[in-house]
Short mmCIF file of C-alpha atoms and ligand atoms in Angstrom, two decimals:
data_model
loop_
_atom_site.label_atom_id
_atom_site.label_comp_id
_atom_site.label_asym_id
_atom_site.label_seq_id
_atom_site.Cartn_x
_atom_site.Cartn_y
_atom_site.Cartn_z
CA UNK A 1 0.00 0.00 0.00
CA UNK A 2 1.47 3.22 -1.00
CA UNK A 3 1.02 6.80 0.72
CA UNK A 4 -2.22 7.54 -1.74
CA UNK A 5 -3.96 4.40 -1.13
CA UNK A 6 -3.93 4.81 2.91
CA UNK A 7 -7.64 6.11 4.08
CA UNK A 8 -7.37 8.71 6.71
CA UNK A 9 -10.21 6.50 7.96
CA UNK A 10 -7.80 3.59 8.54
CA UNK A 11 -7.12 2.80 12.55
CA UNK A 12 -3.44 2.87 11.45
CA UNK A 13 -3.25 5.82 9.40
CA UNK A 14 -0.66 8.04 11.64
CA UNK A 15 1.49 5.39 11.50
CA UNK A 16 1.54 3.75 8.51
CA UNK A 17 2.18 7.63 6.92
CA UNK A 18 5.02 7.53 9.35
CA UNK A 19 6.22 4.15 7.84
CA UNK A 20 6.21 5.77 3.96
CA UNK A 21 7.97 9.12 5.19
CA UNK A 22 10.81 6.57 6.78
CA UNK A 23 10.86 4.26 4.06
CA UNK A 24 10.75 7.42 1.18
CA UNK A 25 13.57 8.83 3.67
CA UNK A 26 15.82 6.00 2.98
CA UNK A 27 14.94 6.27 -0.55
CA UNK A 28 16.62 10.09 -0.88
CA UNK A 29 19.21 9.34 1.58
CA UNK A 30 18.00 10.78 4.59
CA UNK A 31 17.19 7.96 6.83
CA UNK A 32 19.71 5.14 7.56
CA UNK A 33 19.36 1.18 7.88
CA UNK A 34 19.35 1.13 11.40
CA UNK A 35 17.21 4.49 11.14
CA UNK A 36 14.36 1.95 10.16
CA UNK A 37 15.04 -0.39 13.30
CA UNK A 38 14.69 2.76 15.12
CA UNK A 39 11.75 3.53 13.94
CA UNK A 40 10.48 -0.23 14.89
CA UNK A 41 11.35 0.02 18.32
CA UNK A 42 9.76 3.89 18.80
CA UNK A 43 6.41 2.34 17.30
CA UNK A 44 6.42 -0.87 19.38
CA UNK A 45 6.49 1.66 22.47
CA UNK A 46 3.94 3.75 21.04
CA UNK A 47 1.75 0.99 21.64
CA UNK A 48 2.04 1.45 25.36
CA UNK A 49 1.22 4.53 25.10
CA UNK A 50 -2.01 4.16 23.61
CA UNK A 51 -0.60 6.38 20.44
CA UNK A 52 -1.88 9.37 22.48
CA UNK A 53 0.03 12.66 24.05
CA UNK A 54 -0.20 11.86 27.69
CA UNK A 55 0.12 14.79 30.15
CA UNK A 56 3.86 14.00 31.34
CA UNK A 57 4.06 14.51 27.56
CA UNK A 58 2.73 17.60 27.41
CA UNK A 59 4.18 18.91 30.51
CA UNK A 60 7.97 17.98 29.00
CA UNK A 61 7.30 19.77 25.56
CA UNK A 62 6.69 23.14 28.27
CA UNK A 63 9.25 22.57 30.14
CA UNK A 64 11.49 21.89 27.33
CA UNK A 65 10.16 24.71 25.25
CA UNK A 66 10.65 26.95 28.46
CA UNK A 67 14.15 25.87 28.70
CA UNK A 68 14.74 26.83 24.95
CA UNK A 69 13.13 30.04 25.52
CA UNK A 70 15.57 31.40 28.34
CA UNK A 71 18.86 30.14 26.63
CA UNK A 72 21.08 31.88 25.25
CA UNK A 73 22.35 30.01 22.23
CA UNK A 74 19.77 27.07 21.63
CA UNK A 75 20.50 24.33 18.59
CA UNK A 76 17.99 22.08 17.17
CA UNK A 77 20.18 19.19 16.36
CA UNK A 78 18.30 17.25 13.32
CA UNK A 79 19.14 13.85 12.53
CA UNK A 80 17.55 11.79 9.78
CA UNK A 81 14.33 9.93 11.46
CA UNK A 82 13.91 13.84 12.58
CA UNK A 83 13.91 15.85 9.14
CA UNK A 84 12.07 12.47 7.89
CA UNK A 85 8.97 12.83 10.19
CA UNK A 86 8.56 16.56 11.09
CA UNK A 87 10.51 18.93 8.83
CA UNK A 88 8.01 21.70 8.88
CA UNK A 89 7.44 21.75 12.77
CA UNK A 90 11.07 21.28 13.19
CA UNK A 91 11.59 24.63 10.69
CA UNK A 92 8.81 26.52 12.93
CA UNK A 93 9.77 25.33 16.14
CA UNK A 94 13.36 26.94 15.16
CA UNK A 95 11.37 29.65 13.86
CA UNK A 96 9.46 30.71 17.11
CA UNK A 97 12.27 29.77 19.81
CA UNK A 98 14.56 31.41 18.08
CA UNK A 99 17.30 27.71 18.03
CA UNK A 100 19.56 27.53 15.21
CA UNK A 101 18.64 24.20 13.30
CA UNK A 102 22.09 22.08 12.75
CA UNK A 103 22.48 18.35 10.91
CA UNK A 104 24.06 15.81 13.17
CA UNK A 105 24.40 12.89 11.90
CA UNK A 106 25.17 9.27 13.47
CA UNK A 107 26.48 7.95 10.08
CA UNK A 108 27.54 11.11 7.69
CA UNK A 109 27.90 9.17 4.42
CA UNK A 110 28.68 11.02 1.01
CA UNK A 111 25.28 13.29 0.47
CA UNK A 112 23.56 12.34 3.39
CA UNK A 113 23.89 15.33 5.12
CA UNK A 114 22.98 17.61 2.10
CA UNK A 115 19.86 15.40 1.84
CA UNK A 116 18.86 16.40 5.49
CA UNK A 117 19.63 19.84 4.55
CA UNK A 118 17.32 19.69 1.44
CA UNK A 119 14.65 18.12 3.40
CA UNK A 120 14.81 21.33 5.94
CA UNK A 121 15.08 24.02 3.25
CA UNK A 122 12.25 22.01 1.52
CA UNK A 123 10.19 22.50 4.77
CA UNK A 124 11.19 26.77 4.82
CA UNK A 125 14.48 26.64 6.84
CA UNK A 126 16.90 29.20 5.92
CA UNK A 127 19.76 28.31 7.61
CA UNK A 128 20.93 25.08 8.51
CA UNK A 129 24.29 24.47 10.53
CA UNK A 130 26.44 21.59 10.19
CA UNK A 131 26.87 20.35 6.51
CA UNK A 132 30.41 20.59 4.48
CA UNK A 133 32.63 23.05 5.76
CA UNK A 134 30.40 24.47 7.98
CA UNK A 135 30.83 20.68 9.98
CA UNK A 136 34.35 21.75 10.93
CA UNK A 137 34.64 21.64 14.83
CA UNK A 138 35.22 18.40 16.70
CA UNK A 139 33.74 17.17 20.52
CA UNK A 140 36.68 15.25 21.66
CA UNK A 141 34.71 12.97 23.81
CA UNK A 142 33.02 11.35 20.76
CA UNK A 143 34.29 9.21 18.13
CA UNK A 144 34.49 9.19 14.74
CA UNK A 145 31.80 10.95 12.40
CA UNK A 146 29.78 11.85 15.78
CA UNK A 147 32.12 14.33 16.82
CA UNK A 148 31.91 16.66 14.15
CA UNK A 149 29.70 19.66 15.17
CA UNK A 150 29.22 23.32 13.83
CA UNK A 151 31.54 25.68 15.29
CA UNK A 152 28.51 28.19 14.85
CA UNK A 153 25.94 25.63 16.36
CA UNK A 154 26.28 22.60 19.13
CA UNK A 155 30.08 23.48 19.56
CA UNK A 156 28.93 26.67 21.77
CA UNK A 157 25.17 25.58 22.29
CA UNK A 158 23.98 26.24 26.12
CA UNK A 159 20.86 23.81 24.95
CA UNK A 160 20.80 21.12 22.40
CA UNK A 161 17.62 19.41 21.99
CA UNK A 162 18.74 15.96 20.36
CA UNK A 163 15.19 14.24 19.45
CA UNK A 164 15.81 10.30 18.59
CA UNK A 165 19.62 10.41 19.81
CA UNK A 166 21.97 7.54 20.74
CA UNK A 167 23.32 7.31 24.70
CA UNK A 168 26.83 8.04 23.59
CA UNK A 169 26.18 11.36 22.34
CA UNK A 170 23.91 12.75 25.35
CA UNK A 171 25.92 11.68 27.16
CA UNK A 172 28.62 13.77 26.02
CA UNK A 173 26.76 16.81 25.63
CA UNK A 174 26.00 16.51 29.37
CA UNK A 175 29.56 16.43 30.22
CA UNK A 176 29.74 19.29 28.28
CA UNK A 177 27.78 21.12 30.21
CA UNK A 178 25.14 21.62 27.83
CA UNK A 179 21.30 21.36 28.86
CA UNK A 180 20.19 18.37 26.79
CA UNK A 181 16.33 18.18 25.54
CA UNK A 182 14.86 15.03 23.96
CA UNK A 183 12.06 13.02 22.41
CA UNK A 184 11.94 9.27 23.12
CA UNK A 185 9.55 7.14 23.37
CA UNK A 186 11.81 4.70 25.52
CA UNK A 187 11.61 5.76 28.77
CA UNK A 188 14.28 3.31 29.56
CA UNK A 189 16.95 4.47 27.01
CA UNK A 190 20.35 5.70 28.30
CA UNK A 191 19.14 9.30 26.13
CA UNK A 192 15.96 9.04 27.84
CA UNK A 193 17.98 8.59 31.34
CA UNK A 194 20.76 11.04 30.70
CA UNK A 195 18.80 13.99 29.28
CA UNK A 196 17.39 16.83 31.23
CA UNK A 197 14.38 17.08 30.09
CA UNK A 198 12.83 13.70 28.27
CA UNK A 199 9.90 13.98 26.41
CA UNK A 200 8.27 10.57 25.87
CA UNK A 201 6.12 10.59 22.97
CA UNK A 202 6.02 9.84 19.49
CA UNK A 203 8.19 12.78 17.53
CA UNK A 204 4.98 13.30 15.64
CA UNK A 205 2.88 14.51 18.18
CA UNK A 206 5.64 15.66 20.01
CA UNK A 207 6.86 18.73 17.65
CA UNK A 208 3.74 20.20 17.20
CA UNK A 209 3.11 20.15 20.63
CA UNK A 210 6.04 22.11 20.83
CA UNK A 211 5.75 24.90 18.52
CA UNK A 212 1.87 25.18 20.62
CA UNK A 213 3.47 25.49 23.59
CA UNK A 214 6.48 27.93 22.20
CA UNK A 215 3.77 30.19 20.77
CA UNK A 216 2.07 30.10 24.15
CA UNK A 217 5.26 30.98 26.35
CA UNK A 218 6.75 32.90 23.87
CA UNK A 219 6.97 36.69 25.37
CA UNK A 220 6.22 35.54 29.36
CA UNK A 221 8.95 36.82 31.73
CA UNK A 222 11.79 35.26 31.75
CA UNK A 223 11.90 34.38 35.65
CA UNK A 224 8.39 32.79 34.59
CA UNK A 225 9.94 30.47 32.42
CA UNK A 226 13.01 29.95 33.94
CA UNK A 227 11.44 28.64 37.16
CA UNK A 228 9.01 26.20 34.63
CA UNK A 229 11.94 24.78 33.20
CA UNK A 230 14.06 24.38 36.61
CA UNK A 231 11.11 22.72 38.12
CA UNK A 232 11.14 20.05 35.79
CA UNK A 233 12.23 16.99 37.31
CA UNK A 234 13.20 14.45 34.83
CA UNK A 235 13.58 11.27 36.72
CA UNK A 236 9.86 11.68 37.87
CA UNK A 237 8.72 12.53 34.29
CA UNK A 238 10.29 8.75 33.64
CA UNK A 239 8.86 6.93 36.43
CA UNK A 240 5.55 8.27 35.77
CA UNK A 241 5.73 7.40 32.10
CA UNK A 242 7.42 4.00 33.19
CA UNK A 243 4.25 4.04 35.48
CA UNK A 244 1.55 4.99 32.69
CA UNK A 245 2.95 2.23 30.48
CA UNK A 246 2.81 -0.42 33.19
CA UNK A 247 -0.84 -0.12 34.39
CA UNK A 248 -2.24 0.61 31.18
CA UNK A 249 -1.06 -2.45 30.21
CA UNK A 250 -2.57 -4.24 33.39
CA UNK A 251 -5.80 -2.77 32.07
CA UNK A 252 -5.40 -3.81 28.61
CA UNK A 253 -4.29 -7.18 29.62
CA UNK A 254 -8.20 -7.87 31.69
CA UNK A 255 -9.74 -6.79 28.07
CA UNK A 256 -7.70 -8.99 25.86
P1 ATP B 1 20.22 4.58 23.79
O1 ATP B 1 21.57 4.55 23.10
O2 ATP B 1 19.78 5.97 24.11
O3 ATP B 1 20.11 3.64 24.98
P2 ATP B 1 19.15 3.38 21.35
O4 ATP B 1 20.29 2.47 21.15
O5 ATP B 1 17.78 2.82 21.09
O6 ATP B 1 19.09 4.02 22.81
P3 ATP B 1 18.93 5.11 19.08
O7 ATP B 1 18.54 4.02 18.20
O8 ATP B 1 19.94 6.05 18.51
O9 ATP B 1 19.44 4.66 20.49
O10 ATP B 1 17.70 5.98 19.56
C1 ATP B 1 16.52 6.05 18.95
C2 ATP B 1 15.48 6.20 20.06
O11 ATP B 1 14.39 6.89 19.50
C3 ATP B 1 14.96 4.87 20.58
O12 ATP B 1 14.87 4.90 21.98
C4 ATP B 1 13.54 4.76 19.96
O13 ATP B 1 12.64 4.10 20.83
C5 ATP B 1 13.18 6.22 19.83
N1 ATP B 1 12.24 6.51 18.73
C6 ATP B 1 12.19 5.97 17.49
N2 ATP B 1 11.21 6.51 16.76
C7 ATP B 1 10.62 7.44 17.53
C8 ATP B 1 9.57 8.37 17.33
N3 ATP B 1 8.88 8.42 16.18
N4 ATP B 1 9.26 9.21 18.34
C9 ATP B 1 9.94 9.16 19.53
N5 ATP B 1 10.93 8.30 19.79
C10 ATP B 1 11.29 7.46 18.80
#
């Protein structure tokens, strides 16, 4: 079944659209082999969450959006699952907080990080960081392609929101010093652990939940959102997620 032939009407039609934009992704270069497998393991947890926002959800994408808000040099930092699913909200979440969008890529094959590019301008972006020479600084705790950031972008970033990241790399941006933001649906991932602020949702519903929340907070004092994003606590956020997942579950399992 292609894109066309899905009916919005379908019970899966969120996600099997998800599916094509993944699978066209890998197609133009912007999604990886092991992108895909990602993608699998986000949608087998997306399960648990009923494929709904839930309100720890929405009460990360504030916090998160707060902490964005008050920094002083923010970076989106867009991998390939990411400028596969939500270009546009990506583009307009840059757009309304302000945070410089920047490619960083887990494998930076020939062309692959133009394609990411392409997929952002394609969405409106006007700048993106972090392809060709641009890509020229290095983090010295990571290795190989990982390391290379833009010397304009995550090199000097106070906040890097890393939706869909590997452990490796949070982790290093939190020895950095850097507050780290992220989406993923694992509560039990070493991003998900390591972050600041975890936002466990599907990327989807997650973005545009975002930018709603950015427009919303967007001109509030700054002590305002300072204290929102300082009172987030993001080992709670996980064991209540952890939580949500477990008893819906116990529910599910009496109706099965
Ligand atoms: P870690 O290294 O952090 O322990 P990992 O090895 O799974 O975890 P990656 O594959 O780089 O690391 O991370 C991708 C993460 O993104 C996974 O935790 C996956 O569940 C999550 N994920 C995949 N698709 C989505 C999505 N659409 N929305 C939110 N999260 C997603």
């Amino acid at each position: 079944m292609s894109v066309i032939d899905i009916p919005t009407s379908h019970p899966r039609y969120q996600s099997l659209m998800s599916r094509e934009k993944i699978v066209e992704g890998l197609h133009t270069k912007v999604v990886t082999e092991s992108g895909l497998i990602a993608h699998g393991r986000g949608e087998s947890l997306d399960y648990f969450l009923g494929e709904a926002t839930a309100s720890f959800g929405r009460a990360a994408a504030r916090a998160a959006v707060a902490r964005l808000l008050v920094s002083r040099h923010p970076v989106l930092s867009v991998n390939g699952n990411a400028a596969a699913l939500v270009p546009e909200a990506l583009v307009e979440l840059s757009e309304v907080t302000g945070a410089l969008l920047e490619v960083n890529l887990f494998y930076r094959t020939p062309g692959r990080e133009e394609a990411v590019e392409a997929a952002l301008r394609q969405a409106g972006a006007k700048t993106v960081l972090g392809v060709g020479s641009d890509a020229s600084a290095t983090i010295d705790e990571l290795q190989h392609a990982r390391r290379i950031v833009s010397p304009r972008g995550i090199l000097i970033a106070d906040t890097v929101f890393v939706p869909l990241e590997d452990g490796d790399r949070t982790e290093a941006l939190v020895k950095l010093g850097k507050s780290v933001i992220t989406v993923d649906l694992n509560p039990l991932s070493r991003t998900a652990r390591k972050s600041h602020i975890t936002i466990v949702d599907n990327i989807l519903r997650a973005l545009p939940a975002m930018v709603d929340e950015a427009r919303a907070l967007k001109g509030k004092p700054e002590a305002e959102l300072r204290a929102l994003a300082d009172a987030w606590d993001n080992h709670a956020g996980l064991a209540e997620a952890l939580r949500y997942m477990a008893d819906r579950l116990l529910v599910l399992a009496k109706e099965v």
